[in-house]
Amino acid sequence: MDLRNGLRPLGTTPDEFQRDLLSNLYYRRGTTVESASAQDAYETLALTVRDRLAERRARTAAAHYESNPRWVYYLSAEYLLGPQLEQNLLYSGTTELAPAALKTLGFSPEEVAALDVEPGLGNGGLGRLAACLLDSLATLDIPAVGYGIRYDLGIFKQEFDNGEQVERPDDWAFQGDPWEFPAPDDWQMVGFYGFLGPEGWVPGEVVHGEPSHLLIPGYGTETVNIVRLWRARAARASFDLRRFSAGQYAEAVEEAVRAENISKVLYPDDSTDMGRELRLKQQYFLVSCSLRDIVRRFRFRNADWDDFPAKTVIQLNDTHPTLAIPELMRLLVDEEKLEWEHAWSLVRRTFAYTCHTLLPEALETWPVDMLGRLLPRHLEIIYLINEALLAEVRSRFPGDLDRVRRMSLIQEEPQRRVRMANLAVTGTFAVNGVAELHSQLLTSTTFADFAALWPDRFTNVTNGVSPRRFVRLANPGLSTLITSGLGSDAWLRDLSLLSGLAPLADDPAFREQWRTERRHAKEALGLGDPGAMLDVMIKRFHEYKRQQLKLLHVITLYHRLRDNPERFGVPRTVLFGGKAAPAYYAAKSIIRLINAVAAAIEADPKAYGLLRVVFPPNYNVTLAEKIIPAADLSEQISMAGKEASGTGNMKLALNGALTIGTLDGANVEIRDRVGAGNFFLFGLDTPAAAALRASDYRPRTYYDSDDELRAALDAILSGAFGGVGQEVAHSLLDRDEYLTLADYRSYVDKQDEVAAAWEDQEHWTRMSILNTANSGFFSADRTVADYLSRIWHASPVRLS
Ligand code: HBZ
């Protein structure tokens, strides 16, 4: 079939690319070479690249339609896609063509790349994982669609004012987004509020969901999948002309504004009460639009509902899209008139759920009142699901009332709330954690009751990251060296091939080249002295992740260089990056204290050339791609038993940083693979940490008995760092929920070993190469392969 209907194919030569670029500038951007701005050049380049992917997309869609495959649908409230230009150049094979073509417009590639704004439609690891999985799904030729929300404002921009985090709106699409295809014809209608009448649910408010999509190309294959993002719009007739004519301008657009608010902003945190109902509305909006779209797509080629689970698997990325379970029940029972049991059997065979946390407070619950007001029919359906669940629990565990109370979808005290994680476990056929340890802890703690009832439902899929984005694009110099070391670039599609680098760790010439590339990456980052060890802690700020432990170490190093230089160790630049949730005051205090300590050290000439603390603001994917290749030491120091997995740990190890870490999350698996001798382990393990927390833990005993720790905390308390951060020290001394003081000595001593190891650069380089060589497991391609064999059971569809 000629999908182009006679249109000429897009060319692959430099001349053809340049001609297309000029044509796009003239006809689609509506300007000329003489008057083109940098923005014109950027947008035109984006269109020229996008056209090449669109061609592959058309063929992918046709092949998928033809084969009527089993589809993987990924539902996620967040996607941290990262900058698009470089990736799309690489994946479309046009990286080499762009610079010359841009030159005819009078712009450099760097100037143009700087205009590529990353869509920051997520908070942290969970959102970035979603983006990596989509990349690997396309690379493995799996028919898949990601669904999400097209927030007008993404994750806030972090600035520092006097060292304090301030949040600015992230108007990422203000200039428009050249990568996006609007698909207004595929709009959906979503109801909220209202009442249950004799004919069923009558919504009191209706909004439109309008989709657009971004192309998700696979690497080294023709497949191009999509991520479909929904934007809320008022129904067309919502503008009140009568009020507008009467000068009531705000009232005239009230309805439109209310509707559009649903996709206005990515909630930067879930720790405030403000806007919680809006967040719940967002969740239902995503779920309702996406499910109708999934059903619409199913119906292209299928007629029988009994085929739905065979053709569809819907992965819930954490609990945010869990309302999909009652929503599909509602569609099947109320609209399609299926029997309840029949519908439930289809639903239970369609959904799977990934949990990303171990913090009990992070398990979402919604007040019954709020959910019942917003979605009365869904609450009724949740009650019906709960009745059946509790009947099953009672029959399996007669007389165990406590178990019934724990497993109920409804928490009764202190307020009646719906437990979304329990609903997600009940309505799915598979539940997975994101690292071995995490999955074990889920079945032994968080979901122990459910694992006792349905042991086969639980599994593990260890996270992974995109080697294309986080090695090839982020670290081109090292990538070239890896390719020459391995004799081929096949590692980009099969990361296990990195193991072929291991013998080269013993080759002094290769080690020299390795050091050179790593040094170039440091120079490119431009922070601190390239000869100093770059010690990085990049992740969201949270007390359990323990940036405060790293900070105590920094203060200790500072004290040593002033008072005890023979114990100082080696020159270091300590880099922090990350955002705190706007309402998370304890995390914001830690940020402020870090900046104050950085300033004090910077101002002290004694520290010059020895110790520096840098904290570039607004850590995001773009910045991560610059920092990760330059890092020597990766800080993965959470309290054991709290970090579900981590993915930054994988990106850093793959790029040759050595890890200092606790036995937490995927650190355990990284250490197993890179070898205990190439990993700096410290601190309490999960059972020891849990036992200490359960006992009468007194952080002050550590303060009393450790001179260096006491000096560090006393310095903060005495106001030595601009008089800020006393609350951080008090919280550690009085409560220390995450056992920072208990792990301090073990951490600082291990850091001394790190410093000693750094002094032997040949040995360090060897360890660095072995980290890369043995981290191939942490490719998101492997993660997707695991999802496929354990949960999704979908097959590739390759373009002929
Ligand atoms: O998901 C992270 C985990 O902390 C990390 O260990 C793991 O590697 C990563 C991917 O599996 N979790 C998050 O990023 N969580 C959130 O961002 C989040 C967002 C909204 C919420 C709750 C959590 O309401």
mmCIF file with all atom_site columns, C-alpha atoms in Angstrom, residues 600-708:
data_model
loop_
_atom_site.group_PDB
_atom_site.id
_atom_site.type_symbol
_atom_site.label_atom_id
_atom_site.label_alt_id
_atom_site.label_comp_id
_atom_site.label_asym_id
_atom_site.label_entity_id
_atom_site.label_seq_id
_atom_site.pdbx_PDB_ins_code
_atom_site.Cartn_x
_atom_site.Cartn_y
_atom_site.Cartn_z
_atom_site.occupancy
_atom_site.B_iso_or_equiv
_atom_site.pdbx_formal_charge
_atom_site.auth_seq_id
_atom_site.auth_comp_id
_atom_site.auth_asym_id
_atom_site.auth_atom_id
_atom_site.pdbx_PDB_model_num
ATOM 1   C CA . ALA A 1 600 ? 30.742 29.767 53.670 1.00 0.00 ? 600 ALA A CA 1
ATOM 2   C CA . ILE A 1 601 ? 33.204 27.351 52.061 1.00 0.00 ? 601 ILE A CA 1
ATOM 3   C CA . GLU A 1 602 ? 33.446 29.471 48.925 1.00 0.00 ? 602 GLU A CA 1
ATOM 4   C CA . ALA A 1 603 ? 34.305 32.499 51.043 1.00 0.00 ? 603 ALA A CA 1
ATOM 5   C CA . ASP A 1 604 ? 37.059 30.737 52.944 1.00 0.00 ? 604 ASP A CA 1
ATOM 6   C CA . PRO A 1 605 ? 40.423 30.932 51.172 1.00 0.00 ? 605 PRO A CA 1
ATOM 7   C CA . LYS A 1 606 ? 41.619 27.851 53.068 1.00 0.00 ? 606 LYS A CA 1
ATOM 8   C CA . ALA A 1 607 ? 39.140 25.764 51.105 1.00 0.00 ? 607 ALA A CA 1
ATOM 9   C CA . TYR A 1 608 ? 40.356 27.016 47.765 1.00 0.00 ? 608 TYR A CA 1
ATOM 10  C CA . GLY A 1 609 ? 41.403 24.177 45.506 1.00 0.00 ? 609 GLY A CA 1
ATOM 11  C CA . LEU A 1 610 ? 40.347 21.598 48.093 1.00 0.00 ? 610 LEU A CA 1
ATOM 12  C CA . LEU A 1 611 ? 36.624 21.720 48.683 1.00 0.00 ? 611 LEU A CA 1
ATOM 13  C CA . ARG A 1 612 ? 33.795 23.299 46.841 1.00 0.00 ? 612 ARG A CA 1
ATOM 14  C CA . VAL A 1 613 ? 30.032 22.842 47.026 1.00 0.00 ? 613 VAL A CA 1
ATOM 15  C CA . VAL A 1 614 ? 27.962 23.661 43.962 1.00 0.00 ? 614 VAL A CA 1
ATOM 16  C CA . PHE A 1 615 ? 24.209 23.539 43.645 1.00 0.00 ? 615 PHE A CA 1
ATOM 17  C CA . PRO A 1 616 ? 23.022 24.426 40.151 1.00 0.00 ? 616 PRO A CA 1
ATOM 18  C CA . PRO A 1 617 ? 19.331 25.286 40.389 1.00 0.00 ? 617 PRO A CA 1
ATOM 19  C CA . ASN A 1 618 ? 16.493 23.643 38.491 1.00 0.00 ? 618 ASN A CA 1
ATOM 20  C CA . TYR A 1 619 ? 17.756 20.094 38.179 1.00 0.00 ? 619 TYR A CA 1
ATOM 21  C CA . ASN A 1 620 ? 15.904 18.519 35.266 1.00 0.00 ? 620 ASN A CA 1
ATOM 22  C CA . VAL A 1 621 ? 16.563 16.016 32.467 1.00 0.00 ? 621 VAL A CA 1
ATOM 23  C CA . THR A 1 622 ? 18.569 18.553 30.461 1.00 0.00 ? 622 THR A CA 1
ATOM 24  C CA . LEU A 1 623 ? 20.882 19.232 33.391 1.00 0.00 ? 623 LEU A CA 1
ATOM 25  C CA . ALA A 1 624 ? 21.067 15.546 34.336 1.00 0.00 ? 624 ALA A CA 1
ATOM 26  C CA . GLU A 1 625 ? 22.445 14.793 30.886 1.00 0.00 ? 625 GLU A CA 1
ATOM 27  C CA . LYS A 1 626 ? 25.326 17.199 31.566 1.00 0.00 ? 626 LYS A CA 1
ATOM 28  C CA . ILE A 1 627 ? 26.073 16.208 35.162 1.00 0.00 ? 627 ILE A CA 1
ATOM 29  C CA . ILE A 1 628 ? 25.919 12.424 34.899 1.00 0.00 ? 628 ILE A CA 1
ATOM 30  C CA . PRO A 1 629 ? 28.820 11.984 32.429 1.00 0.00 ? 629 PRO A CA 1
ATOM 31  C CA . ALA A 1 630 ? 31.033 14.212 34.579 1.00 0.00 ? 630 ALA A CA 1
ATOM 32  C CA . ALA A 1 631 ? 30.382 12.509 37.920 1.00 0.00 ? 631 ALA A CA 1
ATOM 33  C CA . ASP A 1 632 ? 33.076 10.484 39.650 1.00 0.00 ? 632 ASP A CA 1
ATOM 34  C CA . LEU A 1 633 ? 31.149 9.510  42.763 1.00 0.00 ? 633 LEU A CA 1
ATOM 35  C CA . SER A 1 634 ? 27.432 8.703  42.925 1.00 0.00 ? 634 SER A CA 1
ATOM 36  C CA . GLU A 1 635 ? 25.709 9.297  46.261 1.00 0.00 ? 635 GLU A CA 1
ATOM 37  C CA . GLN A 1 636 ? 22.937 6.726  46.893 1.00 0.00 ? 636 GLN A CA 1
ATOM 38  C CA . ILE A 1 637 ? 22.640 7.058  50.631 1.00 0.00 ? 637 ILE A CA 1
ATOM 39  C CA . SER A 1 638 ? 18.959 6.647  51.526 1.00 0.00 ? 638 SER A CA 1
ATOM 40  C CA . MET A 1 639 ? 17.985 4.892  54.732 1.00 0.00 ? 639 MET A CA 1
ATOM 41  C CA . ALA A 1 640 ? 17.822 1.192  53.844 1.00 0.00 ? 640 ALA A CA 1
ATOM 42  C CA . GLY A 1 641 ? 14.270 0.035  53.226 1.00 0.00 ? 641 GLY A CA 1
ATOM 43  C CA . LYS A 1 642 ? 12.972 3.368  51.934 1.00 0.00 ? 642 LYS A CA 1
ATOM 44  C CA . GLU A 1 643 ? 14.114 3.933  48.342 1.00 0.00 ? 643 GLU A CA 1
ATOM 45  C CA . ALA A 1 644 ? 12.009 1.793  46.037 1.00 0.00 ? 644 ALA A CA 1
ATOM 46  C CA . SER A 1 645 ? 14.707 1.541  43.397 1.00 0.00 ? 645 SER A CA 1
ATOM 47  C CA . GLY A 1 646 ? 16.396 4.678  42.175 1.00 0.00 ? 646 GLY A CA 1
ATOM 48  C CA . THR A 1 647 ? 17.293 5.148  38.531 1.00 0.00 ? 647 THR A CA 1
ATOM 49  C CA . GLY A 1 648 ? 19.885 7.918  38.839 1.00 0.00 ? 648 GLY A CA 1
ATOM 50  C CA . ASN A 1 649 ? 22.066 5.286  40.527 1.00 0.00 ? 649 ASN A CA 1
ATOM 51  C CA . MET A 1 650 ? 21.897 3.246  37.286 1.00 0.00 ? 650 MET A CA 1
ATOM 52  C CA . LYS A 1 651 ? 22.606 6.214  34.984 1.00 0.00 ? 651 LYS A CA 1
ATOM 53  C CA . LEU A 1 652 ? 25.657 7.186  37.011 1.00 0.00 ? 652 LEU A CA 1
ATOM 54  C CA . ALA A 1 653 ? 27.079 3.651  37.221 1.00 0.00 ? 653 ALA A CA 1
ATOM 55  C CA . LEU A 1 654 ? 26.601 3.195  33.464 1.00 0.00 ? 654 LEU A CA 1
ATOM 56  C CA . ASN A 1 655 ? 28.641 6.316  32.838 1.00 0.00 ? 655 ASN A CA 1
ATOM 57  C CA . GLY A 1 656 ? 31.467 5.082  35.024 1.00 0.00 ? 656 GLY A CA 1
ATOM 58  C CA . ALA A 1 657 ? 30.802 6.796  38.357 1.00 0.00 ? 657 ALA A CA 1
ATOM 59  C CA . LEU A 1 658 ? 31.476 4.700  41.447 1.00 0.00 ? 658 LEU A CA 1
ATOM 60  C CA . THR A 1 659 ? 28.679 4.404  43.963 1.00 0.00 ? 659 THR A CA 1
ATOM 61  C CA . ILE A 1 660 ? 28.787 5.059  47.662 1.00 0.00 ? 660 ILE A CA 1
ATOM 62  C CA . GLY A 1 661 ? 25.546 3.666  48.962 1.00 0.00 ? 661 GLY A CA 1
ATOM 63  C CA . THR A 1 662 ? 23.435 1.758  51.413 1.00 0.00 ? 662 THR A CA 1
ATOM 64  C CA . LEU A 1 663 ? 21.862 -1.606 50.688 1.00 0.00 ? 663 LEU A CA 1
ATOM 65  C CA . ASP A 1 664 ? 18.687 0.015  49.449 1.00 0.00 ? 664 ASP A CA 1
ATOM 66  C CA . GLY A 1 665 ? 16.559 -0.189 46.306 1.00 0.00 ? 665 GLY A CA 1
ATOM 67  C CA . ALA A 1 666 ? 18.463 -1.153 43.183 1.00 0.00 ? 666 ALA A CA 1
ATOM 68  C CA . ASN A 1 667 ? 21.812 -0.374 44.868 1.00 0.00 ? 667 ASN A CA 1
ATOM 69  C CA . VAL A 1 668 ? 21.708 -3.981 45.998 1.00 0.00 ? 668 VAL A CA 1
ATOM 70  C CA . GLU A 1 669 ? 21.545 -5.213 42.419 1.00 0.00 ? 669 GLU A CA 1
ATOM 71  C CA . ILE A 1 670 ? 24.126 -2.707 41.193 1.00 0.00 ? 670 ILE A CA 1
ATOM 72  C CA . ARG A 1 671 ? 26.585 -3.922 43.822 1.00 0.00 ? 671 ARG A CA 1
ATOM 73  C CA . ASP A 1 672 ? 25.878 -7.565 42.990 1.00 0.00 ? 672 ASP A CA 1
ATOM 74  C CA . ARG A 1 673 ? 26.691 -6.875 39.371 1.00 0.00 ? 673 ARG A CA 1
ATOM 75  C CA . VAL A 1 674 ? 29.610 -4.478 39.528 1.00 0.00 ? 674 VAL A CA 1
ATOM 76  C CA . GLY A 1 675 ? 31.184 -6.441 42.369 1.00 0.00 ? 675 GLY A CA 1
ATOM 77  C CA . ALA A 1 676 ? 31.539 -5.580 46.047 1.00 0.00 ? 676 ALA A CA 1
ATOM 78  C CA . GLY A 1 677 ? 35.117 -4.427 45.419 1.00 0.00 ? 677 GLY A CA 1
ATOM 79  C CA . ASN A 1 678 ? 33.903 -1.756 42.995 1.00 0.00 ? 678 ASN A CA 1
ATOM 80  C CA . PHE A 1 679 ? 31.174 -0.326 45.229 1.00 0.00 ? 679 PHE A CA 1
ATOM 81  C CA . PHE A 1 680 ? 31.483 1.617  48.497 1.00 0.00 ? 680 PHE A CA 1
ATOM 82  C CA . LEU A 1 681 ? 28.953 0.101  50.860 1.00 0.00 ? 681 LEU A CA 1
ATOM 83  C CA . PHE A 1 682 ? 28.139 1.599  54.246 1.00 0.00 ? 682 PHE A CA 1
ATOM 84  C CA . GLY A 1 683 ? 25.405 1.836  56.832 1.00 0.00 ? 683 GLY A CA 1
ATOM 85  C CA . LEU A 1 684 ? 22.625 -0.183 58.365 1.00 0.00 ? 684 LEU A CA 1
ATOM 86  C CA . ASP A 1 685 ? 20.832 -2.689 56.202 1.00 0.00 ? 685 ASP A CA 1
ATOM 87  C CA . THR A 1 686 ? 17.040 -2.920 56.105 1.00 0.00 ? 686 THR A CA 1
ATOM 88  C CA . PRO A 1 687 ? 16.519 -5.306 59.040 1.00 0.00 ? 687 PRO A CA 1
ATOM 89  C CA . ALA A 1 688 ? 19.017 -3.401 61.207 1.00 0.00 ? 688 ALA A CA 1
ATOM 90  C CA . ALA A 1 689 ? 17.454 -0.045 60.338 1.00 0.00 ? 689 ALA A CA 1
ATOM 91  C CA . ALA A 1 690 ? 13.959 -1.358 61.013 1.00 0.00 ? 690 ALA A CA 1
ATOM 92  C CA . ALA A 1 691 ? 15.078 -2.831 64.356 1.00 0.00 ? 691 ALA A CA 1
ATOM 93  C CA . LEU A 1 692 ? 16.756 0.397  65.408 1.00 0.00 ? 692 LEU A CA 1
ATOM 94  C CA . ARG A 1 693 ? 13.707 2.419  64.494 1.00 0.00 ? 693 ARG A CA 1
ATOM 95  C CA . ALA A 1 694 ? 11.460 0.043  66.406 1.00 0.00 ? 694 ALA A CA 1
ATOM 96  C CA . SER A 1 695 ? 13.667 0.313  69.479 1.00 0.00 ? 695 SER A CA 1
ATOM 97  C CA . ASP A 1 696 ? 14.219 3.338  71.632 1.00 0.00 ? 696 ASP A CA 1
ATOM 98  C CA . TYR A 1 697 ? 16.373 5.189  69.101 1.00 0.00 ? 697 TYR A CA 1
ATOM 99  C CA . ARG A 1 698 ? 18.220 8.128  70.624 1.00 0.00 ? 698 ARG A CA 1
ATOM 100 C CA . PRO A 1 699 ? 20.107 10.164 68.039 1.00 0.00 ? 699 PRO A CA 1
ATOM 101 C CA . ARG A 1 700 ? 21.768 12.221 70.764 1.00 0.00 ? 700 ARG A CA 1
ATOM 102 C CA . THR A 1 701 ? 23.874 9.278  71.877 1.00 0.00 ? 701 THR A CA 1
ATOM 103 C CA . TYR A 1 702 ? 25.653 9.437  68.504 1.00 0.00 ? 702 TYR A CA 1
ATOM 104 C CA . TYR A 1 703 ? 26.121 13.174 68.909 1.00 0.00 ? 703 TYR A CA 1
ATOM 105 C CA . ASP A 1 704 ? 27.534 12.696 72.386 1.00 0.00 ? 704 ASP A CA 1
ATOM 106 C CA . SER A 1 705 ? 29.987 10.005 71.401 1.00 0.00 ? 705 SER A CA 1
ATOM 107 C CA . ASP A 1 706 ? 31.337 11.244 68.047 1.00 0.00 ? 706 ASP A CA 1
ATOM 108 C CA . ASP A 1 707 ? 33.503 14.368 68.085 1.00 0.00 ? 707 ASP A CA 1
ATOM 109 C CA . GLU A 1 708 ? 33.310 15.084 64.379 1.00 0.00 ? 708 GLU A CA 1
#
